[in-house]
Amino acid sequence: MAEMTPEQQQALAIAAARLRLQRQPQQPQQPQSLPADDAISVARTGVGGLLEGIPIVGPMIRGGTERAAAATLAAFSDETYDQVMDRIHDANRAEKEANPKVDRGAQIAGAVAGTIPAVMAAPAAFGAGGGNLLLRSGISGLTNATINGADAAVRSGGDPEAIWHGMKVGGLFGLGGPVAGKVIGGVARSLVDTVRTRAAAGMAGMDPEAFGYFRRAVADDGLDAVTLPQRLQEMGPKAIPADLGPNLQKQAGALAATPGPAQTTIRTTLADRAAGANARIGQTIDETAGRPVVPSEIQADIAANQNAHSPLYREAFREATPYNTEPIASALEADISRLRGPAQARLRQVRGMLNIADSNVLSTDPNVMFQTRQAIDGLLKTEVDPKVISALVEARQMLDDGLTRAVPRIKEVDAGYAELARQDEAVTRGQQVLDSGRTAPRPSELAGEVERGAQPQGMQIGPSAVPLRLSQGARAEIDRIVGTNSNDIVAMNRLIKGEGDWNRARLATLFGPEKAERLFKVLDNESIYADTANTVTRNSETAARLAAQNELGGGSGNFGVKEAFKAGGFLGAARSAAIDKVDGIVKALMSSNTGNATRESLARALVGEQREKLVEGLIRAQGMGTTPSLVDPVVKALLLNAGTARTR
């Protein structure tokens, strides 16, 4: 050092000082803190408040996230874990003080969001659902007291005074939960329904008030946007919404009783539809059962065809040979000696027919046997005594066997004649198909007659026309019923359909199941149309008379629930209350407070104008009258956390 110059000594001292500084531990550079009310701080305050606001577990969740962040920062810096935690706590405290409203709002939002799932998962525990209001309030108060007490315990570190205070406040707010939920739910439902009604009415092309009336009647009649168009389609192209239920019909009746455009719309639609009822029924009958026929004309044609067989019989008898009828006469005489009463008398009459005219000598002329057989056929048509019928049938069979041997070709001619005779009988039988008396065939009997009638008999070639004649006879009977009841669709429907299912089965046998079902469906629809017209006009006339009586001071007064109870007890009172609900709507429609535009709009809906738009409007209105699903949980969560907030 002594040998160094002063400059060298000064340089060495500076270098030593620098070395000492380099060996000293470096203090970490403190980051420059951001202001506590900037955007990042506000965001951190909101997120932290959301987590911290969750009841009971909120502080644990926020504390866990902060500890995880502190551990991560400490691992990548020279700071200790405690130093980082202290810095985080200081920053949180500064941000809360700088943004108190954000912190409070975030905590409330977190509390509500954290409570809603619990309310939805166990609604009964929070006083939601049905049941006694007092009981639900008690349950809600107990649940809220428990949750608030537990939350206070977590946030106060187990302070008994804070826990007790939290339970009291939570229970108090919980008691009011069901009542508040009901009130607020009603307000929310009303507001939502108002918005939905206007939107749905616009989509349906209706006045909002009229749409409200219409939608209520649709719902009260058990219909909705799906079932209403389905029912209309099932009831045919002439169906209108007023056909679908009593509430819709009552609205139509009220409009039909109130002078104005709505009355004209309702009455004109129903009158025009009724005027075309017979034409629609007639067209359906023609399409399902064939063109109308007159039985006497058919049977006259059959008789003419039978008469046309006379030349054929004469031709066949040219080849006839004499026939010994003594065996036949002997058999008849034996039966005559044995039988008594009408059967004996008839056989004695037949035996005399075999003699030569005005003599007791048996004839051998096959024509005599033929005429005797024809006479027996005539007797059988009117005979009802079974013993006489049996004796005559046996005698006829003997004569028929003799004719077959005496006139070889007679059976060919007989086959054609017999087929016509069967057809003649089938026409008469077909007219009995829809009877309800003993002469009417059972469905199984008719099916058997049709099956047997289609089979050729004797020497006939090809199928028989008996089934056709049966159906023509039934068609003629339907035509007769329609013609004699053209002004009474209900009676027409009853006579054709019958009381049970027999007529349906019998007509299905004659015309086919699909055609019979279609015919019955049209008759049902027309009966409903007629019932709607009768109900609407009858109700409207009654309503108009009552309105006039009340206006003139001659009304008999109101028959309310009290009077109904006196007359019919609890059931009478219940029925009266239900009817009064509908009658209230009817009175509103007839009131001068309801404008013509509203009534006309409703009338157009009831008669089915723009039914596609009506359906769209009903679809849009689905859910009306119900409280939005989140209203009750949100109300419960707000009340619960309002109490919690007072204890924090």
XYZ file of C-alpha atoms in Angstrom:
648
model
C 0.000 0.000 0.000
C 2.927 2.291 0.845
C 4.368 1.833 -2.602
C 1.026 2.723 -4.313
C 0.393 6.104 -5.574
C -2.633 8.004 -4.177
C -4.606 7.339 -7.375
C -3.956 3.603 -7.118
C -4.977 3.556 -3.460
C -8.240 5.381 -4.303
C -9.072 2.896 -7.113
C -8.427 -0.039 -4.819
C -10.725 1.382 -2.148
C -13.540 1.840 -4.704
C -13.134 -1.753 -5.949
C -13.259 -3.103 -2.383
C -16.408 -1.162 -1.701
C -18.026 -2.535 -4.850
C -17.071 -6.080 -3.837
C -18.657 -5.646 -0.418
C -21.836 -4.400 -2.016
C -21.948 -7.382 -4.374
C -21.567 -9.791 -1.441
C -24.434 -8.235 0.537
C -27.891 -9.996 0.035
C -30.122 -8.298 -2.563
C -33.453 -6.993 -1.253
C -36.375 -7.883 -3.552
C -37.651 -4.985 -5.568
C -41.133 -4.037 -4.429
C -43.570 -3.907 -7.320
C -45.301 -0.681 -7.957
C -48.837 -1.047 -6.625
C -51.811 -0.232 -8.855
C -54.553 2.080 -7.669
C -57.315 0.124 -5.807
C -60.167 1.504 -7.929
C -58.878 0.701 -11.430
C -60.603 -1.795 -13.749
C -58.485 -4.750 -12.655
C -59.103 -4.016 -8.980
C -62.867 -3.675 -9.578
C -62.893 -7.015 -11.394
C -60.921 -8.668 -8.569
C -63.342 -7.186 -6.038
C -66.358 -8.547 -7.936
C -64.953 -12.064 -8.391
C -63.837 -12.238 -4.792
C -67.196 -10.974 -3.579
C -69.032 -13.626 -5.626
C -66.996 -16.387 -4.007
C -67.125 -14.942 -0.521
C -70.890 -14.348 -0.706
C -71.782 -18.046 -1.034
C -73.422 -19.048 2.268
C -71.344 -21.099 4.738
C -68.683 -22.311 2.286
C -67.997 -18.918 0.632
C -65.215 -17.801 2.993
C -63.619 -21.244 2.752
C -63.660 -21.140 -1.043
C -62.143 -17.653 -1.198
C -59.578 -18.458 1.457
C -58.580 -21.587 -0.434
C -58.059 -19.713 -3.679
C -55.988 -17.034 -1.916
C -53.795 -19.614 -0.192
C -53.225 -21.413 -3.467
C -52.238 -18.124 -5.130
C -49.870 -17.263 -2.260
C -48.154 -20.629 -2.440
C -47.653 -20.260 -6.183
C -46.212 -16.717 -5.922
C -43.882 -17.668 -3.072
C -42.473 -20.557 -5.056
C -41.366 -18.257 -7.883
C -40.016 -15.327 -5.808
C -37.724 -14.632 -2.861
C -40.731 -13.753 -0.633
C -41.990 -16.103 2.022
C -45.519 -17.558 1.989
C -46.595 -15.395 4.941
C -45.263 -12.266 3.258
C -47.307 -12.992 0.114
C -50.464 -13.747 2.160
C -50.079 -10.469 4.070
C -49.672 -8.591 0.793
C -52.807 -10.296 -0.659
C -54.867 -9.473 2.447
C -53.723 -5.845 2.351
C -54.621 -5.599 -1.348
C -58.068 -7.169 -0.779
C -58.804 -4.804 2.079
C -57.760 -1.796 0.008
C -59.853 -2.919 -2.987
C -62.961 -3.486 -0.817
C -62.577 -0.052 0.773
C -62.173 1.512 -2.669
C -65.151 -0.377 -4.210
C -67.705 -1.007 -1.433
C -70.763 -1.130 -3.714
C -69.125 -3.613 -6.070
C -68.140 -5.791 -3.135
C -71.628 -5.698 -1.576
C -73.402 -6.365 -4.860
C -71.055 -9.229 -5.746
C -71.527 -10.842 -2.344
C -75.331 -10.661 -2.688
C -75.140 -12.106 -6.194
C -72.884 -14.894 -5.001
C -75.159 -15.614 -2.065
C -78.254 -15.824 -4.286
C -76.509 -17.899 -6.952
C -75.176 -20.256 -4.313
C -78.561 -20.696 -2.645
C -80.767 -21.215 -5.722
C -79.508 -24.788 -6.431
C -80.319 -25.786 -2.852
C -83.836 -24.321 -3.110
C -84.456 -26.127 -6.398
C -83.015 -29.394 -5.111
C -85.100 -29.419 -1.917
C -88.020 -26.989 -2.415
C -90.049 -28.427 0.473
C -87.284 -27.505 2.935
C -87.620 -23.851 1.900
C -91.426 -23.730 2.095
C -92.018 -24.105 -1.632
C -94.678 -26.324 -3.225
C -98.197 -26.998 -1.992
C -99.640 -27.479 1.456
C -100.650 -25.331 4.392
C -99.107 -21.847 4.216
C -98.478 -21.667 7.982
C -96.685 -25.014 7.956
C -94.576 -24.048 4.952
C -93.632 -20.757 6.635
C -92.505 -22.631 9.749
C -90.370 -25.053 7.732
C -88.855 -22.173 5.741
C -88.048 -20.273 8.932
C -86.351 -23.303 10.490
C -84.278 -23.975 7.362
C -83.190 -20.335 7.040
C -82.310 -20.123 10.735
C -80.098 -23.200 10.407
C -78.315 -21.923 7.292
C -77.845 -18.405 8.701
C -76.522 -19.746 12.001
C -74.019 -21.981 10.241
C -72.910 -19.090 8.012
C -72.433 -16.842 11.030
C -70.399 -19.567 12.758
C -68.023 -19.843 9.819
C -67.562 -16.081 9.395
C -67.233 -15.280 13.139
C -64.964 -18.141 14.028
C -67.625 -19.817 16.152
C -68.748 -16.804 18.186
C -71.938 -17.980 20.056
C -73.448 -14.501 20.106
C -72.990 -14.084 16.338
C -74.437 -17.553 15.723
C -77.539 -16.834 17.821
C -78.045 -13.474 16.141
C -77.695 -15.099 12.725
C -80.260 -17.768 13.552
C -82.799 -15.203 14.777
C -82.471 -12.967 11.739
C -82.458 -15.909 9.312
C -85.532 -17.449 10.899
C -87.397 -14.146 10.745
C -86.699 -13.688 7.053
C -87.447 -17.352 6.392
C -90.917 -17.093 7.907
C -91.897 -14.560 5.266
C -90.490 -16.590 2.381
C -93.629 -18.496 1.264
C -95.849 -15.413 1.523
C -93.365 -13.219 -0.339
C -92.865 -15.931 -2.943
C -96.589 -16.151 -3.550
C -97.037 -12.391 -3.834
C -93.989 -11.767 -5.990
C -94.774 -14.852 -8.079
C -98.262 -13.522 -8.752
C -96.877 -10.167 -9.852
C -94.272 -11.830 -12.071
C -96.895 -14.151 -13.534
C -99.171 -11.235 -14.303
C -96.420 -9.249 -15.987
C -95.211 -12.203 -18.036
C -98.778 -13.134 -19.030
C -99.443 -9.580 -20.198
C -96.420 -9.647 -22.463
C -97.200 -13.144 -23.718
C -100.860 -12.317 -24.350
C -100.031 -9.366 -26.554
C -97.405 -11.291 -28.485
C -99.627 -14.364 -28.880
C -102.667 -12.251 -29.825
C -100.641 -10.500 -32.511
C -99.499 -13.847 -33.888
C -103.104 -15.127 -33.873
C -104.362 -11.944 -35.544
C -106.749 -11.254 -32.645
C -107.595 -8.495 -30.234
C -105.583 -9.164 -27.009
C -108.680 -9.174 -24.799
C -110.503 -11.480 -27.216
C -107.513 -13.801 -27.359
C -107.495 -13.964 -23.561
C -111.151 -15.046 -23.559
C -110.530 -17.588 -26.299
C -107.410 -19.074 -24.727
C -109.138 -19.415 -21.354
C -112.088 -21.282 -22.887
C -109.729 -23.551 -24.818
C -107.872 -24.421 -21.620
C -111.086 -24.908 -19.604
C -112.336 -27.348 -22.259
C -109.168 -29.439 -21.858
C -107.598 -28.378 -25.155
C -104.270 -26.907 -26.153
C -102.307 -25.953 -29.255
C -101.830 -29.632 -30.146
C -105.227 -31.174 -29.404
C -107.316 -28.303 -30.827
C -106.184 -28.713 -34.475
C -106.268 -32.499 -34.095
C -109.894 -32.428 -32.941
C -110.871 -30.044 -35.714
C -109.270 -32.300 -38.311
C -111.017 -35.373 -36.900
C -114.401 -33.618 -37.016
C -114.162 -32.737 -40.697
C -113.612 -29.607 -42.779
C -116.769 -27.907 -41.490
C -115.748 -28.150 -37.821
C -115.177 -24.921 -35.892
C -113.624 -24.294 -32.449
C -117.102 -23.664 -30.988
C -117.825 -27.386 -31.544
C -115.063 -28.506 -29.208
C -116.386 -27.811 -25.721
C -119.044 -26.220 -23.516
C -116.971 -23.170 -22.609
C -116.341 -22.290 -26.238
C -120.024 -22.874 -26.977
C -121.075 -20.556 -24.146
C -118.887 -17.803 -25.521
C -120.459 -18.293 -28.945
C -123.902 -18.189 -27.318
C -123.101 -14.907 -25.588
C -121.935 -13.350 -28.844
C -124.977 -14.685 -30.696
C -127.196 -12.893 -28.166
C -125.424 -9.544 -28.415
C -126.390 -7.329 -31.361
C -123.512 -6.369 -33.579
C -121.079 -7.802 -36.125
C -120.123 -10.683 -33.819
C -123.737 -11.844 -33.651
C -123.967 -11.828 -37.442
C -120.719 -13.771 -37.772
C -121.793 -16.507 -35.347
C -125.369 -16.928 -36.564
C -124.520 -16.762 -40.260
C -121.778 -19.372 -39.949
C -123.994 -21.802 -38.047
C -126.967 -21.260 -40.362
C -124.910 -21.770 -43.516
C -123.374 -24.928 -42.119
C -126.746 -26.339 -41.064
C -128.194 -25.626 -44.501
C -125.612 -27.911 -46.107
C -125.912 -30.774 -43.612
C -128.283 -32.952 -45.662
C -126.198 -32.496 -48.803
C -123.012 -33.529 -46.970
C -124.690 -36.554 -45.410
C -126.247 -37.554 -48.728
C -122.919 -37.306 -50.525
C -121.215 -39.452 -47.899
C -123.978 -42.058 -48.036
C -123.701 -42.201 -51.823
C -119.935 -42.632 -51.621
C -120.080 -45.337 -48.953
C -123.346 -47.211 -49.586
C -123.946 -46.569 -53.271
C -126.533 -44.579 -55.159
C -130.073 -44.491 -53.709
C -132.463 -47.235 -54.837
C -136.226 -47.843 -54.623
C -137.038 -51.382 -53.384
C -140.290 -51.633 -55.319
C -138.515 -50.817 -58.550
C -135.846 -53.453 -57.925
C -138.431 -56.075 -57.078
C -140.470 -55.142 -60.147
C -137.397 -55.750 -62.292
C -136.843 -59.079 -60.571
C -140.476 -60.081 -61.207
C -140.152 -59.116 -64.873
C -137.066 -61.296 -65.169
C -138.911 -64.173 -63.534
C -141.752 -63.778 -66.026
C -139.189 -63.928 -68.768
C -138.536 -67.542 -67.731
C -141.989 -68.651 -68.929
C -140.818 -69.287 -72.520
C -137.907 -71.260 -71.140
C -140.242 -73.455 -69.120
C -142.445 -74.024 -72.178
C -139.400 -75.025 -74.173
C -138.333 -77.452 -71.459
C -141.800 -79.033 -71.240
C -141.723 -79.916 -74.935
C -139.430 -82.767 -73.971
C -141.586 -83.794 -71.016
C -143.002 -87.340 -70.699
C -146.090 -88.494 -68.723
C -145.321 -89.221 -65.091
C -147.079 -91.559 -62.689
C -147.914 -89.444 -59.636
C -149.562 -92.297 -57.712
C -146.591 -92.749 -55.322
C -146.701 -89.037 -54.509
C -150.463 -89.113 -53.988
C -150.164 -92.175 -51.746
C -147.520 -90.484 -49.593
C -149.696 -87.394 -49.257
C -152.739 -89.469 -48.312
C -150.729 -91.264 -45.640
C -149.665 -87.927 -44.153
C -153.232 -86.615 -44.346
C -154.533 -89.580 -42.368
C -151.850 -89.015 -39.730
C -151.891 -85.199 -39.377
C -154.561 -83.005 -37.817
C -155.433 -79.337 -37.970
C -154.072 -76.815 -40.496
C -151.306 -79.136 -41.702
C -153.876 -81.836 -42.591
C -156.052 -79.285 -44.386
C -153.162 -77.919 -46.445
C -152.005 -81.378 -47.545
C -155.551 -82.322 -48.487
C -155.635 -79.158 -50.620
C -152.335 -80.120 -52.304
C -153.552 -83.688 -52.879
C -156.590 -82.396 -54.720
C -154.404 -80.292 -57.012
C -152.855 -83.470 -58.464
C -156.168 -84.664 -59.907
C -157.452 -83.875 -63.334
C -159.665 -80.816 -63.088
C -163.173 -81.507 -61.752
C -162.426 -85.215 -61.198
C -160.915 -87.655 -58.731
C -158.529 -89.101 -61.322
C -154.782 -88.532 -60.849
C -153.136 -86.610 -63.669
C -149.955 -87.849 -65.353
C -149.251 -84.455 -66.966
C -145.962 -82.974 -65.708
C -147.530 -79.488 -66.089
C -149.982 -80.400 -63.309
C -147.064 -81.246 -61.006
C -145.332 -77.990 -61.986
C -148.398 -75.874 -61.239
C -148.922 -77.718 -57.954
C -145.328 -76.947 -56.975
C -145.877 -73.297 -57.853
C -149.018 -73.248 -55.713
C -147.093 -74.681 -52.766
C -144.479 -71.902 -53.187
C -147.281 -69.362 -52.951
C -148.648 -70.973 -49.785
C -145.210 -70.985 -48.171
C -144.778 -67.225 -48.640
C -147.567 -66.443 -46.176
C -147.530 -69.472 -43.910
C -146.288 -69.082 -40.344
C -147.309 -72.407 -38.733
C -144.109 -74.488 -38.538
C -146.007 -77.803 -38.854
C -147.770 -76.618 -41.983
C -144.481 -75.336 -43.431
C -142.782 -78.667 -42.746
C -145.585 -80.647 -44.431
C -145.646 -78.335 -47.461
C -141.869 -78.420 -47.908
C -141.893 -82.236 -47.864
C -144.692 -82.327 -50.446
C -142.882 -79.852 -52.641
C -139.710 -81.899 -52.539
C -141.585 -84.995 -53.787
C -143.063 -83.007 -56.653
C -139.695 -81.495 -57.479
C -138.089 -84.937 -57.675
C -140.855 -86.103 -59.987
C -140.486 -83.067 -62.231
C -136.746 -83.623 -62.484
C -137.385 -87.118 -63.863
C -140.293 -86.086 -66.089
C -138.737 -82.869 -67.483
C -134.922 -83.322 -67.717
C -134.095 -79.656 -68.476
C -136.352 -78.090 -65.866
C -133.591 -77.779 -63.275
C -131.628 -75.475 -65.537
C -134.595 -73.148 -65.800
C -135.377 -73.564 -62.087
C -131.865 -72.411 -61.178
C -132.329 -69.033 -62.880
C -135.816 -68.578 -61.474
C -134.697 -69.550 -57.954
C -131.797 -67.094 -58.108
C -134.224 -64.276 -58.875
C -136.489 -65.403 -56.048
C -133.532 -65.328 -53.614
C -132.652 -61.822 -54.779
C -136.238 -60.691 -54.204
C -136.117 -62.025 -50.656
C -132.707 -60.400 -50.098
C -134.059 -56.950 -50.968
C -136.724 -57.335 -48.292
C -134.226 -58.756 -45.819
C -131.809 -55.869 -46.404
C -134.476 -53.389 -45.330
C -134.605 -55.113 -41.928
C -130.866 -54.772 -41.267
C -131.195 -51.513 -39.288
C -134.285 -52.610 -37.348
C -134.095 -52.960 -33.594
C -136.857 -55.545 -33.252
C -136.855 -59.323 -33.455
C -136.907 -59.341 -37.237
C -133.472 -57.681 -37.393
C -130.588 -60.111 -37.921
C -127.765 -60.285 -35.437
C -124.385 -59.270 -36.880
C -123.233 -62.902 -36.942
C -126.485 -64.000 -38.599
C -126.179 -61.371 -41.291
C -122.559 -62.330 -41.943
C -123.697 -65.937 -42.383
C -126.519 -64.910 -44.728
C -124.118 -62.899 -46.885
C -121.643 -65.785 -47.050
C -124.308 -68.359 -47.935
C -126.079 -65.988 -50.300
C -122.950 -65.544 -52.396
C -122.759 -69.299 -53.071
C -124.535 -70.579 -56.234
C -127.349 -73.082 -55.655
C -128.548 -75.993 -57.730
C -127.402 -75.779 -61.326
C -126.637 -72.043 -61.084
C -123.307 -71.005 -62.563
C -121.280 -68.206 -60.965
C -121.774 -66.270 -57.720
C -125.196 -65.148 -56.574
C -126.347 -61.513 -56.444
C -127.933 -61.998 -53.020
C -125.236 -59.937 -51.147
C -125.797 -57.071 -53.603
C -129.553 -57.174 -53.039
C -129.027 -57.209 -49.264
C -126.884 -54.072 -49.486
C -129.418 -52.412 -51.797
C -132.172 -53.117 -49.308
C -130.086 -51.595 -46.504
C -129.238 -48.605 -48.717
C -132.944 -48.064 -49.365
C -133.656 -48.143 -45.624
C -130.937 -45.556 -44.975
C -132.476 -43.377 -47.653
C -135.875 -43.720 -45.989
C -134.446 -42.724 -42.584
C -132.678 -39.697 -44.062
C -135.766 -38.620 -45.965
C -138.070 -38.799 -42.953
C -135.619 -37.089 -40.566
C -133.993 -34.470 -42.785
C -134.769 -31.737 -40.249
C -133.532 -33.719 -37.244
C -129.899 -34.708 -37.643
C -129.762 -36.142 -34.126
C -132.714 -38.488 -34.794
C -131.215 -39.481 -38.132
C -127.927 -40.280 -36.468
C -129.649 -42.318 -33.754
C -131.714 -44.391 -36.193
C -128.827 -45.223 -38.497
C -126.276 -45.882 -35.770
C -128.650 -47.605 -33.361
C -128.168 -47.906 -29.632
C -125.250 -50.327 -29.587
C -122.611 -51.593 -32.027
C -124.853 -53.929 -34.030
C -125.662 -51.471 -36.794
C -121.999 -50.609 -37.192
C -121.105 -54.305 -37.517
C -123.993 -55.033 -39.890
C -123.216 -52.125 -42.196
C -119.540 -53.114 -42.132
C -120.584 -56.584 -43.340
C -122.603 -55.133 -46.237
C -120.426 -52.193 -47.319
C -117.010 -52.828 -45.789
C -115.519 -51.677 -42.451
C -113.827 -48.547 -43.828
C -116.939 -47.237 -45.563
C -119.131 -47.982 -42.568
C -116.691 -46.201 -40.248
C -116.567 -43.193 -42.543
C -120.365 -43.007 -42.683
C -120.668 -43.196 -38.902
C -117.949 -40.571 -38.448
C -119.751 -38.117 -40.719
C -123.021 -38.762 -38.886
C -121.281 -38.149 -35.553
C -119.747 -34.922 -36.827
C -123.034 -33.630 -38.212
C -124.721 -34.463 -34.927
C -122.098 -32.385 -33.092
C -122.583 -29.541 -35.572
C -126.337 -29.619 -34.962
C -125.824 -29.758 -31.192
C -123.528 -26.724 -31.363
C -126.116 -24.749 -33.341
C -128.885 -25.717 -30.928
C -126.787 -24.968 -27.858
C -125.527 -21.625 -29.125
C -128.890 -20.371 -30.294
C -130.741 -21.731 -27.265
C -128.236 -20.248 -24.830
C -128.148 -16.954 -26.704
C -131.915 -16.629 -26.677
C -132.046 -17.418 -22.962
C -129.294 -14.921 -22.248
C -131.028 -12.268 -24.337
C -134.316 -12.823 -22.508
C -132.639 -12.601 -19.101
C -130.810 -9.448 -20.130
C -134.043 -7.893 -21.316
C -135.846 -8.906 -18.115
C -133.125 -7.423 -15.932
C -133.081 -4.255 -17.994
C -136.861 -3.870 -17.650
C -136.808 -4.706 -13.961
C -138.560 -8.027 -14.409
C -135.638 -10.302 -13.643
C -136.023 -12.952 -11.018
C -132.759 -12.083 -9.296
C -129.533 -14.018 -9.068
C -129.383 -17.631 -8.048
C -125.975 -17.753 -6.440
C -123.846 -20.191 -4.472
C -125.913 -19.671 -1.303
C -129.141 -20.568 -3.079
C -127.431 -23.507 -4.770
C -126.283 -24.802 -1.390
C -129.824 -24.589 -0.059
C -131.087 -26.524 -3.076
C -128.363 -29.093 -3.547
C -125.971 -29.034 -0.610
C -122.195 -28.934 -1.141
C -122.393 -30.525 -4.605
C -124.951 -27.945 -5.680
C -122.766 -25.140 -4.386
C -119.722 -26.531 -6.191
C -121.625 -26.828 -9.450
C -122.951 -23.301 -9.027
C -119.466 -21.896 -8.439
C -118.132 -23.631 -11.569
C -121.017 -22.358 -13.682
C -120.701 -18.842 -12.256
C -117.082 -18.793 -13.449
C -118.200 -19.391 -17.031
C -121.205 -17.103 -16.674
C -118.885 -14.314 -15.596
C -117.146 -14.487 -18.958
C -120.501 -14.597 -20.736
C -121.671 -11.481 -18.888
C -118.407 -9.742 -19.713
C -118.836 -10.499 -23.403
C -122.395 -9.172 -23.364
C -121.407 -6.107 -21.371
C -121.168 -2.706 -23.000
C -117.658 -2.473 -21.568
C -116.500 -5.027 -24.115
C -116.157 -3.325 -27.485
C -117.507 -4.591 -30.778
C -113.956 -5.052 -32.059
C -113.158 -7.476 -29.237
C -116.405 -9.409 -29.727
C -115.950 -9.570 -33.490
C -112.368 -10.783 -33.084
C -113.518 -13.532 -30.716
C -116.406 -14.467 -33.026
C -114.031 -14.960 -35.956
C -111.874 -17.209 -33.800
C -114.852 -19.280 -32.617
C -116.007 -19.930 -36.196
C -112.531 -21.044 -37.224
C -111.264 -18.198 -39.379
C -107.476 -18.324 -39.834
C -107.212 -21.412 -37.668
C -103.523 -21.802 -38.530
C -102.788 -18.424 -36.950
C -104.927 -19.352 -33.969
C -102.808 -22.437 -33.394
C -99.611 -20.392 -33.702
C -100.963 -17.943 -31.138
C -101.874 -20.748 -28.733
C -98.395 -22.216 -29.110
C -96.889 -18.832 -28.315
C -99.162 -18.516 -25.267
C -98.121 -21.852 -23.766
C -97.044 -21.465 -20.167
C -99.398 -18.586 -19.430
C -100.970 -18.643 -15.999
C -97.890 -20.245 -14.440
C -95.218 -18.549 -12.388
C -91.800 -18.520 -14.131
C -89.783 -21.412 -12.746
C -86.937 -19.342 -11.284
C -89.110 -16.774 -9.481
C -89.720 -18.812 -6.341
C -86.089 -19.983 -5.872
C -84.776 -16.457 -6.478
C -87.233 -14.970 -3.976
C -86.282 -17.549 -1.356
C -82.581 -16.980 -2.000
C -82.938 -13.205 -1.763
C -84.834 -13.414 1.534
C -82.394 -15.913 2.998
C -79.367 -13.828 2.066
C -81.012 -10.566 3.076
C -81.036 -12.021 6.566
C -77.496 -13.300 6.166
C -76.274 -9.885 5.042
C -77.542 -8.302 8.251
C -75.327 -10.612 10.301
C -72.118 -10.110 8.314
